[in-house]
């Protein structure tokens, strides 16, 4: 088991109707609130009206229209400007991971005098951030329980993961009933994202008995329950299990004591969604079997085989290489069976910018140091195989 130094300071308030506790939570942070949200799902669901009525004694300023793959310009910059102009005390993010990620960058930018991009790119170390409370409405990223946000800067094709301890939400409200309205394609994208988060932690070595088992439970929970909610979107227990598995997925709790992997599939997908603005979880599902195939070797086979036996139920008496190959094929079939388009061409990506993206990833992501190291040619081969 490798050493670790771990603290996850977010309070999680989980379950049906927990939002009723919002006023007492917000009272701790002051009167002036920046309410951030996306393109309108919270208005259609009634959550917006609910929040406004719960907080009617507060002064609320609103930043709306935060897009999936949230943009530095205008959303982060507008939010920072509003926080400074209105002396905001606390940010309340209501929506999916994109709204929350954007709010994290705003929270740090609000406490910094220079260009917020300096913080996002670690040119300047983040020293402080406004407190962030969220009501998360998508089961996917785990942003409600981690210290990261992912911000896109369109003009430079950058999509940057910004991680800093100041970005942990102070409180996250998680009510699985809010996910009843999530469209099918976003539901499966969210599940694919969380599966991939766990893979990025599990496909590394050495593992350890407890964390490996926790990861395997996470995979199985997500893969089993997604089928239930595709049949019945309002199955509370299934939605709740998916949400919890997602909430844990990005803050290393699944993998305490497992060596870091370098998160190669995320590094590749972030470039795809920076260049083509595709849905993160869909991009990950497409890349996953191609990455596994590309890195399958004597070094990686044992982890892939363990996954195949313990998660997919493949016969443990088969040779390890055969189990690993069946695992790769099994993941492809699983994603296809839940309705994910499994070729990049189907989401509008062709070969024209593969080399450019591979170069961008190789220069910026340090994948030559990953558990299964990748150079620029490897990255281009994985993207090409995904077309
Ligand atoms: O904008 P609105 O109208 O709210 O609609 C959203 C959006 O169109 C909709 N939606 C959200 N909750 C809903 C709902 N529709 C109906 N009912 C609800 N309850 O779903 C669409 C997608 O929302 P988005 O927030 O973009 O999805 P997600 O939560 O998957 O977030 C994706 C972003 O998070 C980043 C991704 O790269 C991407 O930019 N990630 C963040 C991570 C983190 N902070 O730790 C880690 C991840 O690996 C990931 O990179
Ligand atoms: Zn992800």
Short mmCIF file of C-alpha atoms and ligand atoms in Angstrom, two decimals:
data_model
loop_
_atom_site.label_atom_id
_atom_site.label_comp_id
_atom_site.label_asym_id
_atom_site.label_seq_id
_atom_site.Cartn_x
_atom_site.Cartn_y
_atom_site.Cartn_z
CA UNK A 1 0.00 0.00 0.00
CA UNK A 2 1.39 3.42 -0.89
CA UNK A 3 1.41 6.33 1.59
CA UNK A 4 -1.28 8.98 1.47
CA UNK A 5 -2.28 12.27 3.12
CA UNK A 6 -6.05 12.67 2.90
CA UNK A 7 -8.73 15.13 3.97
CA UNK A 8 -12.19 15.56 2.36
CA UNK A 9 -13.74 18.50 4.23
CA UNK A 10 -17.12 18.81 2.45
CA UNK A 11 -20.29 18.20 4.49
CA UNK A 12 -22.65 16.00 2.45
CA UNK A 13 -26.37 16.34 3.16
CA UNK A 14 -27.98 13.49 1.26
CA UNK A 15 -31.54 12.31 0.69
CA UNK A 16 -35.10 13.26 -0.18
CA UNK A 17 -36.06 16.87 0.65
CA UNK A 18 -32.73 17.76 2.27
CA UNK A 19 -32.89 21.13 0.55
CA UNK A 20 -35.28 22.21 3.31
CA UNK A 21 -32.11 22.62 5.41
CA UNK A 22 -30.74 25.22 3.00
CA UNK A 23 -31.69 28.33 5.06
CA UNK A 24 -29.88 27.19 8.20
CA UNK A 25 -26.80 26.26 6.19
CA UNK A 26 -26.73 29.54 4.27
CA UNK A 27 -27.17 31.55 7.48
CA UNK A 28 -23.62 30.62 8.44
CA UNK A 29 -22.10 32.44 5.48
CA UNK A 30 -23.75 35.84 5.21
CA UNK A 31 -26.55 37.62 3.37
CA UNK A 32 -25.18 38.26 -0.10
CA UNK A 33 -25.38 35.21 -2.31
CA UNK A 34 -24.30 34.61 -5.90
CA UNK A 35 -26.74 32.00 -7.24
CA UNK A 36 -25.21 30.21 -10.24
CA UNK A 37 -27.04 27.90 -12.63
CA UNK A 38 -27.11 26.57 -16.18
CA UNK A 39 -29.40 26.74 -19.16
CA UNK A 40 -32.76 26.36 -17.47
CA UNK A 41 -33.20 22.78 -16.17
CA UNK A 42 -33.61 24.11 -12.61
CA UNK A 43 -36.39 26.42 -13.74
CA UNK A 44 -38.22 23.60 -15.51
CA UNK A 45 -37.94 21.31 -12.48
CA UNK A 46 -39.17 23.93 -9.99
CA UNK A 47 -35.92 23.87 -8.01
CA UNK A 48 -35.17 27.50 -8.85
CA UNK A 49 -38.48 28.67 -7.33
CA UNK A 50 -37.92 26.45 -4.32
CA UNK A 51 -34.46 27.91 -3.64
CA UNK A 52 -35.68 31.47 -4.09
CA UNK A 53 -38.52 30.92 -1.65
CA UNK A 54 -36.26 29.24 0.93
CA UNK A 55 -33.84 32.18 0.74
CA UNK A 56 -36.33 35.03 0.49
CA UNK A 57 -34.68 36.98 3.29
CA UNK A 58 -31.29 36.98 1.50
CA UNK A 59 -29.90 39.26 -1.15
CA UNK A 60 -29.48 37.10 -4.24
CA UNK A 61 -27.54 37.95 -7.38
CA UNK A 62 -27.80 35.53 -10.30
CA UNK A 63 -25.35 34.20 -12.87
CA UNK A 64 -27.27 32.00 -15.34
CA UNK A 65 -26.49 30.27 -18.63
CA UNK A 66 -23.41 28.36 -17.51
CA UNK A 67 -22.88 25.90 -20.36
CA UNK A 68 -21.73 22.27 -20.29
CA UNK A 69 -17.92 22.29 -20.51
CA UNK A 70 -18.10 25.66 -18.73
CA UNK A 71 -16.34 28.52 -20.38
CA UNK A 72 -13.80 30.86 -18.86
CA UNK A 73 -15.14 33.62 -21.05
CA UNK A 74 -17.82 34.71 -20.37
CA UNK A 75 -19.01 32.61 -17.38
CA UNK A 76 -16.00 32.61 -15.03
CA UNK A 77 -15.11 36.21 -15.81
CA UNK A 78 -18.69 37.41 -15.40
CA UNK A 79 -19.01 35.59 -12.09
CA UNK A 80 -15.78 37.04 -10.71
CA UNK A 81 -16.85 40.51 -11.73
CA UNK A 82 -20.23 40.08 -10.01
CA UNK A 83 -18.66 38.78 -6.80
CA UNK A 84 -16.38 41.80 -6.58
CA UNK A 85 -19.02 44.32 -7.59
CA UNK A 86 -21.65 43.05 -5.14
CA UNK A 87 -19.33 41.95 -2.29
CA UNK A 88 -20.68 38.44 -2.39
CA UNK A 89 -20.36 36.38 0.82
CA UNK A 90 -21.05 32.90 -0.55
CA UNK A 91 -21.73 31.14 -3.86
CA UNK A 92 -24.70 28.81 -4.19
CA UNK A 93 -24.28 26.58 -7.26
CA UNK A 94 -27.46 24.81 -8.40
CA UNK A 95 -27.08 22.39 -11.30
CA UNK A 96 -24.70 19.83 -12.76
CA UNK A 97 -20.94 19.54 -12.58
CA UNK A 98 -20.46 22.32 -15.11
CA UNK A 99 -22.26 24.88 -12.94
CA UNK A 100 -20.34 23.77 -9.88
CA UNK A 101 -16.95 23.70 -11.62
CA UNK A 102 -17.50 27.18 -12.97
CA UNK A 103 -18.52 28.35 -9.50
CA UNK A 104 -15.31 26.98 -8.00
CA UNK A 105 -13.20 29.01 -10.43
CA UNK A 106 -15.34 32.06 -9.67
CA UNK A 107 -14.93 31.53 -5.92
CA UNK A 108 -11.14 31.62 -6.25
CA UNK A 109 -11.11 34.42 -8.82
CA UNK A 110 -13.22 36.56 -6.52
CA UNK A 111 -10.42 36.56 -3.95
CA UNK A 112 -7.66 37.34 -6.42
CA UNK A 113 -6.73 40.70 -7.91
CA UNK A 114 -5.19 39.46 -11.15
CA UNK A 115 -6.40 37.43 -14.12
CA UNK A 116 -8.26 34.30 -12.83
CA UNK A 117 -6.61 32.20 -15.55
CA UNK A 118 -3.35 32.54 -13.57
CA UNK A 119 -4.97 30.52 -10.78
CA UNK A 120 -6.57 27.94 -13.07
CA UNK A 121 -3.23 27.24 -14.75
CA UNK A 122 -1.28 27.34 -11.45
CA UNK A 123 0.82 30.28 -12.59
CA UNK A 124 -0.19 31.77 -9.24
CA UNK A 125 -0.99 29.62 -6.19
CA UNK A 126 -4.58 30.04 -4.97
CA UNK A 127 -4.58 31.64 -1.53
CA UNK A 128 -8.28 31.92 -0.78
CA UNK A 129 -11.76 31.37 -2.18
CA UNK A 130 -15.32 32.31 -1.29
CA UNK A 131 -17.27 29.51 0.41
CA UNK A 132 -19.21 27.35 -2.05
CA UNK A 133 -22.49 25.59 -1.26
CA UNK A 134 -24.09 23.45 -3.96
CA UNK A 135 -27.28 21.66 -4.80
CA UNK A 136 -26.06 19.14 -7.33
CA UNK A 137 -28.63 17.94 -9.89
CA UNK A 138 -26.58 15.51 -11.99
CA UNK A 139 -24.98 12.26 -10.85
CA UNK A 140 -21.69 12.29 -12.71
CA UNK A 141 -18.58 14.25 -11.92
CA UNK A 142 -18.29 14.05 -8.15
CA UNK A 143 -17.55 17.79 -8.18
CA UNK A 144 -19.83 18.04 -5.13
CA UNK A 145 -17.22 16.13 -3.14
CA UNK A 146 -13.89 17.14 -4.60
CA UNK A 147 -11.47 20.02 -4.87
CA UNK A 148 -11.50 20.32 -8.65
CA UNK A 149 -13.16 22.11 -11.50
CA UNK A 150 -12.62 21.82 -15.24
CA UNK A 151 -12.68 25.05 -17.24
CA UNK A 152 -12.59 25.52 -21.02
CA UNK A 153 -10.94 28.40 -22.80
CA UNK A 154 -12.32 28.30 -26.30
CA UNK A 155 -9.81 30.51 -28.10
CA UNK A 156 -6.83 28.32 -27.14
CA UNK A 157 -8.62 24.91 -27.18
CA UNK A 158 -7.67 24.45 -23.54
CA UNK A 159 -9.76 22.46 -21.10
CA UNK A 160 -7.93 22.61 -17.82
CA UNK A 161 -8.47 20.64 -14.62
CA UNK A 162 -8.01 23.11 -11.77
CA UNK A 163 -7.49 21.39 -8.42
CA UNK A 164 -6.85 23.18 -5.16
CA UNK A 165 -7.86 22.55 -1.55
CA UNK A 166 -9.65 25.91 -1.43
CA UNK A 167 -12.19 24.57 -3.94
CA UNK A 168 -13.87 21.92 -1.78
CA UNK A 169 -17.53 22.89 -1.41
CA UNK A 170 -18.31 23.57 2.24
CA UNK A 171 -21.70 21.89 1.95
CA UNK A 172 -23.23 19.76 -0.83
CA UNK A 173 -26.94 18.99 -0.93
CA UNK A 174 -27.58 15.75 -2.80
CA UNK A 175 -31.20 14.77 -3.40
CA UNK A 176 -31.42 11.85 -5.83
CA UNK A 177 -35.00 12.80 -6.78
CA UNK A 178 -33.55 15.78 -8.67
CA UNK A 179 -31.98 13.34 -11.11
CA UNK A 180 -35.38 11.88 -12.13
CA UNK A 181 -35.53 14.53 -14.87
CA UNK A 182 -32.03 13.99 -16.28
CA UNK A 183 -32.37 12.92 -19.96
CA UNK A 184 -31.28 9.37 -20.84
CA UNK A 185 -28.17 10.41 -22.71
CA UNK A 186 -26.98 12.57 -19.79
CA UNK A 187 -27.81 9.78 -17.34
CA UNK A 188 -25.63 7.29 -19.20
CA UNK A 189 -22.93 9.93 -19.75
CA UNK A 190 -22.84 10.57 -16.01
CA UNK A 191 -22.55 6.87 -15.24
CA UNK A 192 -19.81 6.46 -17.85
CA UNK A 193 -17.95 9.41 -16.31
CA UNK A 194 -18.05 7.91 -12.82
CA UNK A 195 -17.09 4.44 -14.08
CA UNK A 196 -14.13 6.05 -15.76
CA UNK A 197 -13.15 7.96 -12.62
CA UNK A 198 -12.98 4.67 -10.78
CA UNK A 199 -11.07 3.05 -13.64
CA UNK A 200 -8.52 5.86 -13.58
CA UNK A 201 -7.87 4.93 -9.95
CA UNK A 202 -8.16 1.13 -10.23
CA UNK A 203 -6.10 0.62 -13.40
CA UNK A 204 -2.81 1.21 -11.65
CA UNK A 205 -0.59 -0.82 -9.40
CA UNK A 206 0.08 -1.71 -6.74
CA UNK A 207 -3.55 -1.88 -5.60
CA UNK A 208 -4.66 -3.05 -2.18
CA UNK A 209 -7.34 -5.42 -1.03
CA UNK A 210 -9.70 -2.91 0.56
CA UNK A 211 -9.53 -0.15 -2.06
CA UNK A 212 -9.68 -2.63 -4.94
CA UNK A 213 -12.85 -4.06 -3.41
CA UNK A 214 -14.35 -0.60 -2.93
CA UNK A 215 -13.66 0.24 -6.58
CA UNK A 216 -15.16 -3.04 -7.72
CA UNK A 217 -18.31 -2.34 -5.69
CA UNK A 218 -18.47 1.10 -7.33
CA UNK A 219 -18.25 -0.35 -10.83
CA UNK A 220 -20.91 -2.97 -10.15
CA UNK A 221 -23.26 -0.48 -8.49
CA UNK A 222 -23.08 1.87 -11.47
CA UNK A 223 -23.36 -0.83 -14.13
CA UNK A 224 -26.31 -2.58 -12.49
CA UNK A 225 -28.33 0.47 -11.46
CA UNK A 226 -28.02 2.33 -14.75
CA UNK A 227 -30.09 -0.42 -16.37
CA UNK A 228 -32.77 0.05 -13.71
CA UNK A 229 -33.06 3.81 -14.21
CA UNK A 230 -33.13 3.45 -17.99
CA UNK A 231 -36.25 1.31 -17.47
CA UNK A 232 -37.67 3.43 -14.66
CA UNK A 233 -36.14 6.93 -14.35
CA UNK A 234 -37.94 7.47 -11.02
CA UNK A 235 -36.55 4.45 -9.17
CA UNK A 236 -35.27 6.25 -6.06
CA UNK A 237 -33.00 3.50 -4.72
CA UNK A 238 -31.30 3.06 -8.08
CA UNK A 239 -30.85 6.82 -8.55
CA UNK A 240 -29.52 7.09 -4.98
CA UNK A 241 -27.00 4.29 -5.47
CA UNK A 242 -25.79 5.84 -8.71
CA UNK A 243 -25.49 9.25 -7.08
CA UNK A 244 -23.45 8.04 -4.14
CA UNK A 245 -21.13 6.05 -6.42
CA UNK A 246 -20.64 9.22 -8.49
CA UNK A 247 -20.20 11.50 -5.47
CA UNK A 248 -17.28 9.41 -4.23
CA UNK A 249 -15.75 8.99 -7.65
CA UNK A 250 -13.39 11.89 -8.11
CA UNK A 251 -11.82 12.61 -4.74
CA UNK A 252 -9.51 9.59 -4.37
CA UNK A 253 -11.55 7.99 -1.60
CA UNK A 254 -12.02 4.87 -3.76
CA UNK A 255 -8.29 4.49 -4.16
CA UNK A 256 -6.59 5.33 -0.88
CA UNK A 257 -3.31 3.44 -0.88
CA UNK A 258 -3.40 2.64 -4.62
CA UNK A 259 -0.57 4.23 -6.63
CA UNK A 260 -1.70 7.18 -8.82
CA UNK A 261 -2.34 6.28 -12.46
CA UNK A 262 -1.96 9.64 -14.24
CA UNK A 263 -5.64 9.67 -15.37
CA UNK A 264 -4.82 9.08 -19.08
CA UNK A 265 -8.37 8.70 -20.42
CA UNK A 266 -9.44 11.98 -18.83
CA UNK A 267 -6.42 13.74 -20.28
CA UNK A 268 -7.39 12.54 -23.75
CA UNK A 269 -11.11 13.27 -23.36
CA UNK A 270 -10.56 16.77 -22.06
CA UNK A 271 -8.79 17.59 -25.33
CA UNK A 272 -11.66 16.08 -27.34
CA UNK A 273 -14.22 18.19 -25.53
CA UNK A 274 -11.98 21.27 -25.70
CA UNK A 275 -11.71 20.98 -29.49
CA UNK A 276 -15.22 19.70 -30.23
CA UNK A 277 -17.36 20.55 -27.14
CA UNK A 278 -18.65 16.98 -26.82
CA UNK A 279 -20.25 15.49 -23.67
CA UNK A 280 -17.47 14.41 -21.31
CA UNK A 281 -18.89 11.02 -20.27
CA UNK A 282 -19.66 10.01 -23.86
CA UNK A 283 -16.12 10.81 -24.94
CA UNK A 284 -14.75 8.75 -22.06
CA UNK A 285 -16.90 5.72 -22.89
CA UNK A 286 -15.69 5.79 -26.50
CA UNK A 287 -12.04 6.04 -25.51
CA UNK A 288 -12.12 3.45 -22.70
CA UNK A 289 -11.96 0.16 -24.65
CA UNK A 290 -9.47 1.67 -27.13
CA UNK A 291 -7.17 2.83 -24.33
CA UNK A 292 -7.42 -0.59 -22.65
CA UNK A 293 -6.59 -2.32 -25.94
CA UNK A 294 -3.65 -0.03 -26.63
CA UNK A 295 -2.03 -0.47 -23.24
CA UNK A 296 -2.74 -4.18 -22.76
CA UNK A 297 0.63 -5.77 -22.03
CA UNK A 298 2.36 -8.12 -19.61
CA UNK A 299 2.52 -5.18 -17.19
CA UNK A 300 -1.18 -4.24 -17.30
CA UNK A 301 -2.78 -7.62 -17.89
CA UNK A 302 -3.10 -8.53 -14.22
CA UNK A 303 -5.23 -5.46 -13.36
CA UNK A 304 -7.45 -5.88 -16.41
CA UNK A 305 -7.92 -9.56 -15.58
CA UNK A 306 -8.79 -8.77 -11.97
CA UNK A 307 -11.41 -6.30 -13.23
CA UNK A 308 -12.78 -8.92 -15.62
CA UNK A 309 -13.17 -11.58 -12.95
CA UNK A 310 -14.41 -9.43 -10.06
CA UNK A 311 -16.55 -6.92 -11.95
CA UNK A 312 -17.68 -8.60 -15.17
CA UNK A 313 -17.82 -12.15 -13.79
CA UNK A 314 -15.44 -13.67 -16.36
CA UNK A 315 -14.18 -17.19 -15.58
CA UNK A 316 -11.06 -16.85 -13.43
CA UNK A 317 -9.63 -20.10 -14.79
CA UNK A 318 -9.05 -18.65 -18.25
CA UNK A 319 -5.57 -17.34 -19.13
CA UNK A 320 -5.10 -13.74 -17.90
CA UNK A 321 -4.66 -12.37 -21.43
CA UNK A 322 -7.93 -13.93 -22.52
CA UNK A 323 -9.76 -12.50 -19.49
CA UNK A 324 -8.31 -9.07 -20.22
CA UNK A 325 -9.44 -9.24 -23.84
CA UNK A 326 -12.92 -10.31 -22.77
CA UNK A 327 -12.97 -7.37 -20.33
CA UNK A 328 -12.21 -4.92 -23.11
CA UNK A 329 -14.90 -6.41 -25.34
CA UNK A 330 -17.27 -6.52 -22.36
CA UNK A 331 -16.91 -2.80 -21.64
CA UNK A 332 -17.51 -1.95 -25.30
CA UNK A 333 -20.69 -4.04 -25.28
CA UNK A 334 -21.83 -2.60 -21.97
CA UNK A 335 -21.58 1.00 -23.18
CA UNK A 336 -23.26 0.12 -26.47
CA UNK A 337 -26.08 -1.66 -24.62
CA UNK A 338 -26.93 1.47 -22.60
CA UNK A 339 -27.18 3.58 -25.75
CA UNK A 340 -23.79 5.28 -25.98
CA UNK A 341 -22.56 6.00 -29.53
CA UNK A 342 -19.22 4.18 -29.58
CA UNK A 343 -17.42 6.03 -32.39
CA UNK A 344 -16.09 9.58 -32.29
CA UNK A 345 -17.45 10.18 -35.80
CA UNK A 346 -20.94 9.81 -34.33
CA UNK A 347 -20.28 12.84 -32.11
CA UNK A 348 -18.77 14.92 -34.90
CA UNK A 349 -15.05 14.15 -34.60
CA UNK A 350 -13.04 13.07 -37.64
CA UNK A 351 -9.34 12.49 -38.33
CA UNK A 352 -8.54 16.08 -39.32
CA UNK A 353 -7.25 17.28 -35.92
CA UNK A 354 -6.05 14.02 -34.37
CA UNK A 355 -2.35 14.89 -34.60
CA UNK A 356 -2.93 18.40 -33.28
CA UNK A 357 -4.89 17.08 -30.29
CA UNK A 358 -2.33 14.35 -29.62
CA UNK A 359 0.43 16.93 -29.61
CA UNK A 360 -1.54 19.20 -27.26
CA UNK A 361 -2.14 16.31 -24.84
CA UNK A 362 1.46 15.06 -24.99
CA UNK A 363 2.83 18.53 -24.25
CA UNK A 364 0.39 19.43 -21.46
CA UNK A 365 -0.62 16.25 -19.62
CA UNK A 366 2.57 14.37 -18.70
CA UNK A 367 1.20 11.00 -19.80
CA UNK A 368 4.72 9.71 -20.39
CA UNK A 369 4.75 9.26 -16.59
CA UNK A 370 1.39 7.46 -16.36
CA UNK A 371 1.01 3.90 -15.05
CA UNK A 372 0.83 2.83 -18.70
CA UNK A 373 2.98 5.57 -20.30
CA UNK A 374 1.75 7.21 -23.51
CA UNK A 375 3.72 9.32 -25.97
CA UNK A 376 2.27 11.49 -28.73
CA UNK A 377 2.07 8.58 -31.20
CA UNK A 378 0.30 6.38 -28.64
CA UNK A 379 -2.26 9.12 -27.98
CA UNK A 380 -2.86 9.64 -31.70
CA UNK A 381 -3.30 5.87 -32.14
CA UNK A 382 -5.89 5.69 -29.33
CA UNK A 383 -7.90 8.59 -30.77
CA UNK A 384 -7.66 7.14 -34.28
CA UNK A 385 -8.88 3.75 -33.05
CA UNK A 386 -11.84 5.55 -31.43
CA UNK A 387 -12.96 7.22 -34.67
O1 LIG B 1 -27.65 23.69 -18.10
P1 LIG B 1 -28.88 23.02 -17.59
O2 LIG B 1 -30.12 23.58 -18.17
O3 LIG B 1 -28.91 22.94 -16.09
O4 LIG B 1 -28.87 21.51 -18.17
C1 LIG B 1 -27.87 20.55 -17.88
C2 LIG B 1 -26.92 20.33 -19.06
O5 LIG B 1 -27.53 20.60 -20.27
C3 LIG B 1 -28.53 19.20 -17.74
N1 LIG B 1 -29.00 18.89 -16.39
C4 LIG B 1 -28.31 18.96 -15.23
N2 LIG B 1 -29.08 18.53 -14.22
C5 LIG B 1 -30.28 18.21 -14.75
C6 LIG B 1 -30.23 18.44 -16.14
N3 LIG B 1 -31.28 18.20 -16.94
C7 LIG B 1 -32.41 17.75 -16.37
N4 LIG B 1 -32.52 17.49 -15.04
C8 LIG B 1 -31.48 17.71 -14.22
N5 LIG B 1 -31.60 17.40 -12.91
O6 LIG B 1 -27.53 18.26 -18.09
C9 LIG B 1 -26.63 18.85 -19.03
C10 LIG B 1 -25.23 18.52 -18.63
O7 LIG B 1 -24.88 19.17 -17.42
P2 LIG B 1 -23.36 19.27 -16.96
O8 LIG B 1 -23.31 20.03 -15.71
O9 LIG B 1 -22.50 19.73 -18.10
O10 LIG B 1 -23.00 17.73 -16.71
P3 LIG B 1 -21.96 17.06 -15.76
O11 LIG B 1 -22.41 17.07 -14.36
O12 LIG B 1 -21.68 15.74 -16.37
O13 LIG B 1 -20.65 17.99 -15.84
C11 LIG B 1 -19.75 17.88 -16.92
C12 LIG B 1 -18.55 18.80 -16.73
O14 LIG B 1 -17.81 18.44 -15.56
C13 LIG B 1 -16.43 18.22 -15.92
C14 LIG B 1 -16.55 17.75 -17.34
O15 LIG B 1 -15.32 17.80 -18.03
C15 LIG B 1 -17.60 18.69 -17.89
O16 LIG B 1 -17.02 19.93 -18.19
N6 LIG B 1 -15.79 17.32 -14.96
C16 LIG B 1 -15.63 17.78 -13.69
C17 LIG B 1 -14.97 17.04 -12.74
C18 LIG B 1 -14.77 17.54 -11.35
N7 LIG B 1 -15.16 18.72 -10.99
O17 LIG B 1 -14.23 16.84 -10.51
C19 LIG B 1 -14.38 15.75 -13.03
C20 LIG B 1 -14.87 15.14 -14.28
O18 LIG B 1 -13.92 14.20 -14.72
C21 LIG B 1 -15.19 16.09 -15.38
O19 LIG B 1 -14.05 16.39 -16.17
ZN1 LIG B 2 -14.74 12.69 -15.58
#
